[in-house]
XYZ file of C-alpha atoms in Angstrom:
584
model
C 19.701 -25.983 -52.772
C 18.786 -25.394 -49.152
C 18.436 -21.819 -48.033
C 19.373 -20.389 -44.688
C 15.684 -20.566 -43.605
C 15.490 -24.283 -44.370
C 18.709 -24.964 -42.435
C 17.337 -23.132 -39.400
C 14.124 -25.115 -39.606
C 16.086 -28.382 -39.781
C 18.048 -27.382 -36.690
C 14.885 -26.532 -34.719
C 13.124 -29.742 -35.824
C 16.068 -31.818 -34.633
C 15.948 -30.057 -31.258
C 12.249 -30.561 -30.901
C 12.546 -34.282 -31.713
C 15.444 -35.057 -29.329
C 15.048 -32.435 -26.639
C 13.629 -34.912 -24.143
C 17.126 -36.432 -23.822
C 18.688 -33.335 -22.185
C 15.790 -31.246 -21.028
C 13.410 -31.976 -18.160
C 10.325 -30.807 -20.065
C 9.235 -31.548 -23.659
C 7.183 -28.354 -23.701
C 10.135 -26.012 -23.599
C 9.466 -23.115 -25.965
C 11.873 -21.101 -27.984
C 12.563 -17.377 -27.951
C 13.056 -15.804 -31.373
C 15.240 -12.786 -32.162
C 12.690 -10.181 -31.066
C 11.838 -12.086 -27.836
C 15.478 -12.441 -27.018
C 15.933 -8.695 -27.368
C 12.961 -7.984 -25.123
C 14.251 -10.425 -22.456
C 17.648 -8.741 -22.642
C 16.023 -5.335 -22.144
C 14.307 -6.593 -18.997
C 17.565 -8.109 -17.676
C 19.457 -4.799 -18.121
C 16.639 -2.871 -16.449
C 16.679 -5.278 -13.510
C 20.440 -4.796 -13.074
C 20.105 -1.059 -13.266
C 17.426 -1.194 -10.591
C 19.793 -3.118 -8.293
C 22.645 -0.693 -8.951
C 20.904 2.702 -9.165
C 17.384 2.040 -7.994
C 15.634 2.830 -11.326
C 14.088 0.189 -13.587
C 15.125 1.946 -16.803
C 17.436 1.331 -19.650
C 18.579 3.306 -22.703
C 18.087 1.949 -26.201
C 21.818 2.355 -26.956
C 22.754 0.196 -23.970
C 20.370 -2.530 -25.142
C 21.823 -2.600 -28.635
C 25.401 -2.574 -27.305
C 24.698 -5.426 -24.883
C 22.812 -7.296 -27.602
C 25.844 -7.457 -29.839
C 28.126 -8.472 -26.987
C 25.691 -11.189 -25.900
C 25.422 -12.801 -29.338
C 29.161 -12.816 -29.931
C 29.816 -14.133 -26.476
C 27.377 -17.033 -26.642
C 28.388 -17.944 -30.197
C 32.096 -17.869 -29.222
C 32.997 -15.297 -31.784
C 35.548 -12.467 -31.452
C 34.165 -9.557 -29.436
C 33.409 -6.260 -31.098
C 35.784 -3.273 -31.042
C 33.837 -1.174 -28.591
C 33.972 -1.826 -24.868
C 31.162 -3.753 -23.216
C 29.004 -2.524 -20.368
C 30.508 -2.556 -16.906
C 27.715 -4.724 -15.540
C 27.744 -7.193 -18.446
C 28.348 -10.287 -16.186
C 25.338 -9.377 -14.042
C 23.245 -8.746 -17.178
C 24.210 -12.126 -18.644
C 23.359 -13.844 -15.363
C 19.934 -12.156 -15.200
C 19.251 -13.089 -18.816
C 20.073 -16.721 -18.303
C 18.050 -16.796 -15.066
C 14.942 -15.470 -16.866
C 15.227 -18.147 -19.562
C 15.619 -20.907 -16.983
C 12.782 -19.630 -14.886
C 10.401 -19.477 -17.821
C 11.300 -22.912 -19.187
C 12.526 -21.416 -22.497
C 15.679 -21.401 -24.600
C 16.938 -19.129 -27.331
C 18.241 -19.896 -30.795
C 21.904 -19.682 -29.711
C 21.243 -22.382 -27.071
C 19.647 -24.647 -29.717
C 22.732 -24.329 -31.887
C 24.979 -25.213 -28.984
C 22.823 -28.303 -28.071
C 22.551 -29.451 -31.719
C 25.808 -31.391 -31.607
C 24.551 -33.480 -28.666
C 21.097 -34.046 -30.103
C 21.962 -34.851 -33.771
C 21.797 -38.465 -35.031
C 23.595 -40.028 -37.935
C 21.051 -38.935 -40.495
C 21.332 -35.256 -39.511
C 23.967 -32.924 -40.950
C 26.948 -31.971 -38.884
C 26.291 -28.242 -38.703
C 23.272 -26.916 -40.530
C 24.026 -23.323 -39.567
C 27.354 -21.763 -38.730
C 27.743 -19.358 -35.791
C 28.472 -16.554 -38.128
C 25.270 -17.206 -40.122
C 23.173 -17.370 -36.979
C 24.761 -14.095 -35.812
C 23.884 -12.432 -39.127
C 20.315 -13.747 -38.905
C 19.724 -12.603 -35.331
C 21.278 -9.187 -36.098
C 18.903 -8.744 -39.041
C 21.651 -8.556 -41.667
C 20.874 -11.830 -43.460
C 17.899 -12.114 -45.830
C 15.916 -15.276 -45.125
C 13.970 -16.676 -48.026
C 11.533 -19.340 -46.916
C 11.145 -22.047 -49.455
C 7.701 -23.633 -49.121
C 7.301 -27.394 -48.688
C 6.399 -29.243 -51.822
C 3.694 -31.203 -50.091
C 1.592 -28.162 -48.980
C 0.725 -24.853 -50.639
C 2.492 -21.723 -49.421
C 0.691 -19.324 -47.061
C 1.348 -15.728 -46.027
C 2.507 -16.894 -42.591
C 5.460 -18.798 -44.131
C 6.819 -15.715 -45.825
C 8.727 -12.883 -44.336
C 6.314 -10.594 -42.493
C 7.021 -6.909 -42.699
C 7.352 -4.973 -39.412
C 5.758 -1.776 -40.661
C 2.452 -2.386 -38.892
C 2.946 -2.259 -35.139
C -0.652 -3.138 -34.495
C -0.380 -6.334 -36.475
C 2.806 -7.319 -34.814
C 1.221 -6.726 -31.360
C -1.905 -8.684 -32.231
C 0.044 -11.619 -33.606
C 2.194 -11.629 -30.504
C -0.873 -11.838 -28.334
C -2.294 -14.779 -30.375
C 1.037 -16.658 -29.984
C 1.275 -15.795 -26.271
C -2.102 -17.356 -25.594
C -1.116 -20.498 -27.477
C 2.209 -20.513 -25.606
C 0.484 -20.506 -22.266
C -1.440 -23.616 -23.288
C 1.902 -25.344 -24.117
C 4.249 -23.816 -21.526
C 2.519 -22.182 -18.565
C 5.866 -21.100 -17.000
C 6.468 -18.512 -19.718
C 6.342 -15.258 -17.820
C 6.668 -13.147 -20.980
C 3.565 -14.798 -22.471
C 1.517 -14.051 -19.366
C 2.714 -10.441 -19.320
C 1.453 -9.956 -22.912
C -1.946 -11.558 -22.322
C -2.909 -10.569 -18.760
C -4.883 -7.423 -19.727
C -5.617 -8.196 -23.369
C -8.531 -7.819 -23.710
C -9.119 -5.296 -20.926
C -9.795 -6.918 -17.542
C -8.818 -3.910 -15.367
C -5.490 -5.595 -14.631
C -2.905 -2.881 -14.996
C 0.662 -2.351 -13.763
C -0.288 -2.533 -10.115
C -1.891 -5.948 -10.586
C 1.094 -7.285 -12.482
C 3.407 -5.931 -9.764
C 1.386 -7.709 -7.073
C 1.532 -10.956 -9.201
C 5.288 -10.575 -9.520
C 5.808 -10.141 -5.799
C 3.553 -13.112 -5.007
C 5.448 -15.340 -7.484
C 8.796 -14.212 -6.076
C 7.716 -14.938 -2.519
C 6.433 -18.435 -3.438
C 9.308 -19.079 -5.882
C 6.835 -20.038 -8.641
C 5.915 -18.787 -12.123
C 3.496 -15.887 -12.646
C 0.848 -18.194 -14.091
C 0.985 -20.603 -11.149
C 0.708 -17.680 -8.694
C -2.435 -16.419 -10.406
C -4.095 -19.820 -10.731
C -3.302 -20.896 -7.157
C -4.744 -17.663 -5.794
C -7.973 -17.984 -7.858
C -8.363 -21.682 -6.988
C -7.944 -20.879 -3.280
C -10.681 -18.251 -3.571
C -13.058 -20.509 -5.486
C -12.473 -23.888 -3.839
C -10.665 -23.218 -0.527
C -12.586 -23.223 2.706
C -12.378 -20.726 5.492
C -9.033 -21.987 6.684
C -7.461 -22.180 3.221
C -8.709 -18.979 1.628
C -6.095 -16.165 1.208
C -5.913 -13.570 3.892
C -7.897 -10.400 3.657
C -4.634 -8.421 3.500
C -3.441 -10.238 0.373
C -2.810 -7.606 -2.354
C -4.308 -9.853 -5.050
C -7.759 -9.654 -3.368
C -8.209 -6.269 -4.958
C -8.107 -7.810 -8.428
C -10.153 -10.972 -7.843
C -12.639 -10.311 -10.658
C -10.093 -9.606 -13.396
C -7.839 -12.543 -12.335
C -10.899 -14.881 -12.220
C -11.876 -13.797 -15.743
C -8.348 -14.473 -16.994
C -8.179 -17.909 -15.444
C -11.671 -18.801 -16.643
C -10.719 -17.933 -20.214
C -7.654 -20.082 -20.084
C -9.706 -22.936 -18.556
C -12.030 -22.682 -21.582
C -9.032 -22.947 -23.892
C -7.750 -25.983 -21.976
C -11.189 -27.563 -22.263
C -11.137 -27.140 -26.042
C -7.667 -28.540 -26.197
C -8.620 -31.642 -24.224
C -11.992 -32.428 -25.751
C -11.369 -32.135 -29.505
C -9.007 -34.870 -30.770
C -8.544 -33.535 -34.295
C -5.561 -31.022 -34.182
C -6.895 -29.063 -37.226
C -10.354 -28.549 -35.746
C -9.019 -27.967 -32.214
C -6.449 -25.446 -33.457
C -9.125 -23.554 -35.416
C -11.388 -23.505 -32.402
C -8.591 -22.115 -30.179
C -7.749 -19.357 -32.647
C -11.427 -18.458 -33.007
C -11.894 -18.192 -29.261
C -8.852 -15.831 -28.944
C -10.029 -13.794 -31.923
C -13.520 -13.464 -30.354
C -12.311 -11.874 -27.143
C -9.956 -9.513 -29.014
C -12.616 -8.087 -31.367
C -15.435 -7.941 -28.792
C -16.887 -4.451 -28.659
C -14.979 -3.192 -31.682
C -16.264 -2.222 -35.106
C -15.064 -3.597 -38.381
C -13.161 -0.419 -39.187
C -10.888 -0.678 -36.152
C -7.220 -1.496 -36.826
C -7.187 -4.124 -34.076
C -10.265 -5.791 -35.544
C -8.727 -5.977 -39.007
C -5.417 -7.268 -37.648
C -7.168 -9.964 -35.571
C -9.214 -11.184 -38.505
C -6.202 -11.413 -40.722
C -3.998 -13.053 -38.132
C -6.678 -15.598 -37.206
C -7.087 -16.589 -40.834
C -3.377 -17.065 -41.338
C -2.948 -19.125 -38.147
C -5.866 -21.400 -38.994
C -4.416 -22.179 -42.417
C -0.961 -22.841 -41.058
C -2.227 -25.132 -38.303
C -4.022 -27.224 -40.878
C -0.882 -27.434 -43.038
C 1.327 -28.434 -40.081
C -1.146 -31.144 -39.166
C -0.999 -32.551 -42.668
C 2.769 -32.529 -42.608
C 2.982 -34.365 -39.323
C 0.470 -36.954 -40.551
C 2.539 -37.597 -43.697
C 5.700 -37.797 -41.606
C 4.078 -40.281 -39.197
C 2.771 -42.440 -42.056
C 6.077 -42.478 -43.900
C 8.378 -43.050 -40.960
C 6.159 -45.169 -38.739
C 6.430 -48.850 -37.890
C 2.961 -49.747 -39.099
C 1.887 -50.710 -35.585
C -0.839 -48.590 -34.101
C -0.307 -47.387 -30.546
C -2.061 -49.273 -27.742
C -5.447 -47.776 -27.020
C -6.520 -47.094 -23.441
C -8.468 -49.775 -21.633
C -12.229 -49.491 -21.662
C -12.334 -49.640 -17.882
C -9.716 -46.972 -17.387
C -10.978 -43.824 -15.665
C -9.429 -41.419 -18.172
C -9.940 -43.641 -21.295
C -11.541 -40.816 -23.258
C -8.862 -38.221 -22.441
C -5.712 -40.280 -22.244
C -4.357 -38.827 -25.494
C -6.611 -35.794 -25.470
C -4.736 -32.762 -26.842
C -1.386 -34.462 -27.295
C -1.398 -34.275 -31.052
C -2.674 -30.672 -30.937
C 0.168 -29.679 -28.574
C 2.665 -31.060 -31.123
C 1.109 -28.922 -33.850
C 1.124 -25.852 -31.612
C 4.797 -26.431 -30.738
C 5.638 -26.631 -34.455
C 3.700 -23.398 -35.051
C 5.482 -21.600 -32.210
C 8.850 -22.836 -33.470
C 8.140 -21.326 -36.852
C 7.201 -18.071 -35.180
C 10.558 -18.067 -33.388
C 12.327 -18.295 -36.762
C 10.579 -15.184 -38.033
C 13.232 -12.605 -39.141
C 13.801 -9.922 -36.518
C 12.234 -6.542 -36.767
C 14.428 -4.012 -38.538
C 13.332 -1.017 -36.456
C 14.463 -1.828 -32.882
C 13.059 1.377 -31.542
C 9.467 0.329 -32.492
C 9.991 -2.940 -30.737
C 11.603 -1.690 -27.494
C 10.101 1.731 -27.088
C 7.481 2.368 -24.413
C 5.134 3.939 -27.006
C 3.461 0.706 -28.052
C 0.009 0.309 -29.693
C -2.891 0.196 -27.279
C -4.866 -3.032 -27.719
C -7.044 -2.614 -24.647
C -7.507 -0.284 -21.692
C -5.424 2.888 -21.482
C -1.912 1.469 -21.644
C 0.129 0.012 -24.462
C 1.707 -3.432 -24.695
C 5.257 -2.380 -23.651
C 6.814 -5.163 -21.590
C 9.359 -2.871 -19.948
C 6.600 -0.562 -18.613
C 4.599 -3.534 -17.395
C 7.497 -5.121 -15.489
C 8.342 -1.705 -13.935
C 6.713 -1.260 -10.518
C 4.403 1.785 -10.264
C 6.092 4.794 -8.746
C 5.284 5.405 -5.090
C 4.519 8.976 -4.105
C 7.330 10.552 -2.078
C 5.351 13.588 -1.035
C 6.858 15.884 -3.715
C 4.382 17.419 -6.090
C 5.085 16.821 -9.804
C 3.347 20.062 -10.689
C 5.396 23.086 -11.755
C 6.525 25.615 -9.213
C 4.148 28.310 -10.405
C 1.123 25.999 -9.991
C 2.230 24.969 -6.541
C 2.731 28.589 -5.417
C -0.690 29.591 -6.754
C -2.439 26.725 -5.051
C -0.704 27.680 -1.780
C -1.898 31.289 -2.113
C -5.376 30.131 -2.807
C -5.333 28.177 0.455
C -4.075 31.162 2.462
C -6.575 33.579 0.936
C -9.440 34.320 3.400
C -12.656 32.843 2.370
C -15.759 35.049 2.018
C -18.397 34.305 4.607
C -22.016 34.470 3.544
C -23.884 36.717 5.908
C -27.272 35.351 6.797
C -30.195 37.415 7.893
C -30.824 36.540 11.556
C -34.066 36.879 13.456
C -34.829 38.831 16.592
C -33.391 35.980 18.605
C -29.902 36.529 17.152
C -28.404 36.743 20.598
C -28.837 32.952 20.931
C -26.742 32.149 17.868
C -23.100 31.307 18.161
C -20.809 33.437 15.920
C -18.609 31.386 13.632
C -15.847 34.071 13.680
C -15.653 36.686 16.419
C -14.843 40.309 15.402
C -11.306 41.498 15.775
C -11.988 43.708 18.795
C -13.475 40.757 20.706
C -10.549 38.536 19.853
C -8.132 41.160 21.141
C -10.050 41.849 24.351
C -10.962 38.241 25.113
C -8.263 35.886 23.888
C -9.849 32.980 25.724
C -13.473 31.948 25.409
C -13.414 30.803 29.045
C -13.292 34.422 30.139
C -16.664 35.301 28.599
C -19.098 35.808 31.426
C -22.388 34.055 31.396
C -25.766 35.197 32.620
C -27.394 33.592 35.561
C -31.086 33.053 36.303
C -32.459 35.700 38.619
C -32.763 34.546 42.199
C -36.263 34.191 43.699
C -37.811 37.370 45.109
C -36.808 37.706 48.774
C -39.091 38.945 51.540
C -38.145 42.496 52.210
C -39.061 44.875 55.064
C -39.806 48.601 54.682
C -36.415 49.476 56.106
C -34.598 47.359 53.542
C -36.650 48.924 50.754
C -35.348 52.404 51.735
C -31.754 51.219 51.764
C -32.144 49.646 48.256
C -33.606 52.947 47.005
C -30.622 54.871 48.286
C -28.200 52.409 46.657
C -29.991 52.720 43.354
C -29.737 56.493 43.413
C -26.000 56.321 44.127
C -25.485 53.889 41.253
C -27.434 55.934 38.736
C -25.105 58.922 39.311
C -22.078 57.093 37.931
C -20.645 58.671 34.750
C -21.698 57.236 31.455
C -18.077 56.834 30.325
C -17.370 54.232 32.885
C -20.514 52.386 31.961
C -19.638 52.375 28.223
C -16.053 51.195 28.971
C -17.266 48.355 31.078
C -19.906 47.436 28.579
C -17.246 46.868 25.891
C -15.819 44.104 28.085
C -19.096 42.258 28.336
C -19.615 38.844 26.710
C -21.887 39.915 23.878
C -20.501 43.426 23.225
C -22.500 46.449 21.966
C -25.131 44.375 20.183
C -27.080 43.718 23.377
C -25.038 45.773 25.873
C -27.721 47.932 27.511
C -30.351 45.238 27.722
C -29.814 44.864 31.495
C -29.895 48.555 32.254
C -33.276 49.264 30.813
C -34.858 48.801 34.252
C -32.841 51.774 35.552
C -33.596 54.165 32.750
C -35.812 57.206 33.051
C -38.660 55.563 31.247
C -38.980 52.954 33.945
C -38.936 55.378 36.878
C -42.598 56.020 36.496
C -43.329 52.452 37.443
C -44.809 52.134 40.919
C -44.690 49.282 43.332
C -42.153 47.381 45.386
C -41.649 44.623 42.791
C -40.397 46.913 40.051
C -37.951 48.680 42.298
C -36.489 45.442 43.660
C -35.900 44.011 40.177
C -34.203 47.184 38.987
C -32.007 47.250 42.072
C -30.859 43.662 41.479
C -29.926 44.376 37.841
C -27.959 47.430 38.783
C -26.186 45.581 41.458
C -25.074 42.876 39.006
C -23.783 45.491 36.559
C -21.872 47.290 39.308
C -20.278 44.015 40.339
C -19.202 43.241 36.814
C -17.790 46.754 36.129
C -15.597 46.949 39.263
C -11.924 47.537 38.520
C -10.036 49.356 35.819
C -11.195 49.841 32.282
C -8.110 48.217 30.725
C -8.294 45.067 32.852
C -10.272 42.166 31.321
C -13.189 40.970 33.350
C -12.594 38.108 35.644
C -14.465 34.878 35.364
C -17.241 34.835 37.919
C -17.115 32.014 40.354
C -20.133 29.694 40.477
C -22.299 29.966 43.499
C -21.448 27.767 46.437
C -23.554 24.682 46.893
C -24.708 23.634 50.372
C -22.739 20.658 51.742
C -25.909 18.819 52.509
C -26.790 18.468 48.826
C -25.905 15.076 47.293
C -23.272 14.794 44.566
C -25.731 13.931 41.868
C -27.844 16.976 42.621
C -24.732 19.166 42.540
C -23.973 18.031 38.980
C -27.504 18.534 37.861
C -27.628 22.083 39.373
C -24.367 23.044 37.711
C -25.470 21.665 34.373
C -28.735 23.512 34.545
C -27.026 26.856 35.345
C -24.498 26.412 32.448
C -26.075 28.396 29.646
C -24.951 29.549 26.234
C -24.032 33.196 25.686
C -27.134 35.390 25.577
C -29.676 32.821 26.795
C -29.859 34.334 30.311
C -30.507 37.785 28.978
C -33.161 36.537 26.651
C -34.852 34.718 29.516
C -34.740 37.788 31.756
C -36.087 39.933 28.882
C -39.195 37.809 28.491
C -39.743 37.531 32.254
C -39.923 41.336 32.494
């Protein structure tokens, strides 16, 4: 007596044998129950993004739409609860994803079975109600092993308790799917960064945008970009502004690994040996850098062993079927002079075995815990992120300028910025008047709001030729100046450029200690200093000092000499006083 699992296998085998009559490609792959649910989750999230702007979906909405989808496609009565308001858009997005990926689901196979069946096939191997119970996870499928081959663990019902094993087996099958059907976007999403190639969500988003702009599959967008980088000349290479240029190394490693798998597929004619080599190559990259006690290492070893055994068994079954139902006439071999005589049939038998293996994986009973399958908390196989497809298809969030930190942290950081920073006071030398203060004292800021008002010192003029009468007049002027009150001198000195630190440096020549000096030279220098001070201190105490006008230049001097003379007389604050101090 045939079980439900055998009837499902018969239906899928009939589809695989006759699909070339209604489909454009013989390498169309099948989505199982779990893959159908993941595609539906992506379709609902895409519709929600178009409606509300967020690529998110609740688990309850997915399960509700899942039941409506199955009943609608199987032409069964709808459930009692109301369907989602955007159900028509969700169904359109779901069908568009399947068509774009060159895939079909089990419900489509059942609807095409009536067109594909021949006289020897049964009318209806599986009823719509039975298929609905299977996809919902309510029907227990007991796989009866073939009598010609021994049973293996892969032909039995696999428990879904181990998320790591499920994720690792899904990666193995996704790599094999890319060899058979390169348009499968779901397979590329599950294998792009496994093992770690530094290709995260941003890379996948750039690939998705490039594929959308070129109206191609994700795999073709990646391979065309890498080929243009490797083989294209200066005129054919991608532009420097291409977003994929930031991920050249990781994408090149991914394409190189798939090229190695394609090389194995085309060079080894025996499907059993070729399939074992492919599984071994995938297992090698998954366990690289891991110890034997790692969960991913153990799951990869066990999955590789099961897949190798099942590939050998499927090859034996296909050989027995070909020998029993063949015509006895061997196919025509390629001509010896043909260019591709050694690879004309290279990999064709292996592709048939891989398709049979992937069809069996599609008939695997669905996972009972839908939350483990659809949640974003998926096991981490490589890098820092899990294998959640929804998170991978979601574009990274662009910063809007709002800080995600709590309000308390933001207020504290703002206060830290406003807090005055302590300035390390350095010990300065005796030439401190030549340094430029980083921050002026408060009294200087109030008295001199503009740095342009700070007066500068000027080189002393050359000693003029004086007569005895002029010397007497200078002496009288010096006596009158020395009798000014000290209060006025101190008030005017506070308005000087350098303040009290070097305020009386210019008046030392007029002090009582210098009166003992004799000679005409000393008196003339002291008179000039006093005259400069009296010119600067003219006016009221409260009025800020005015900017001293530069000395007039004779009109006969050329323009270049004028600039040079002005630049020479433009000194930093305190340099003129220091110069006059050393000249004394």
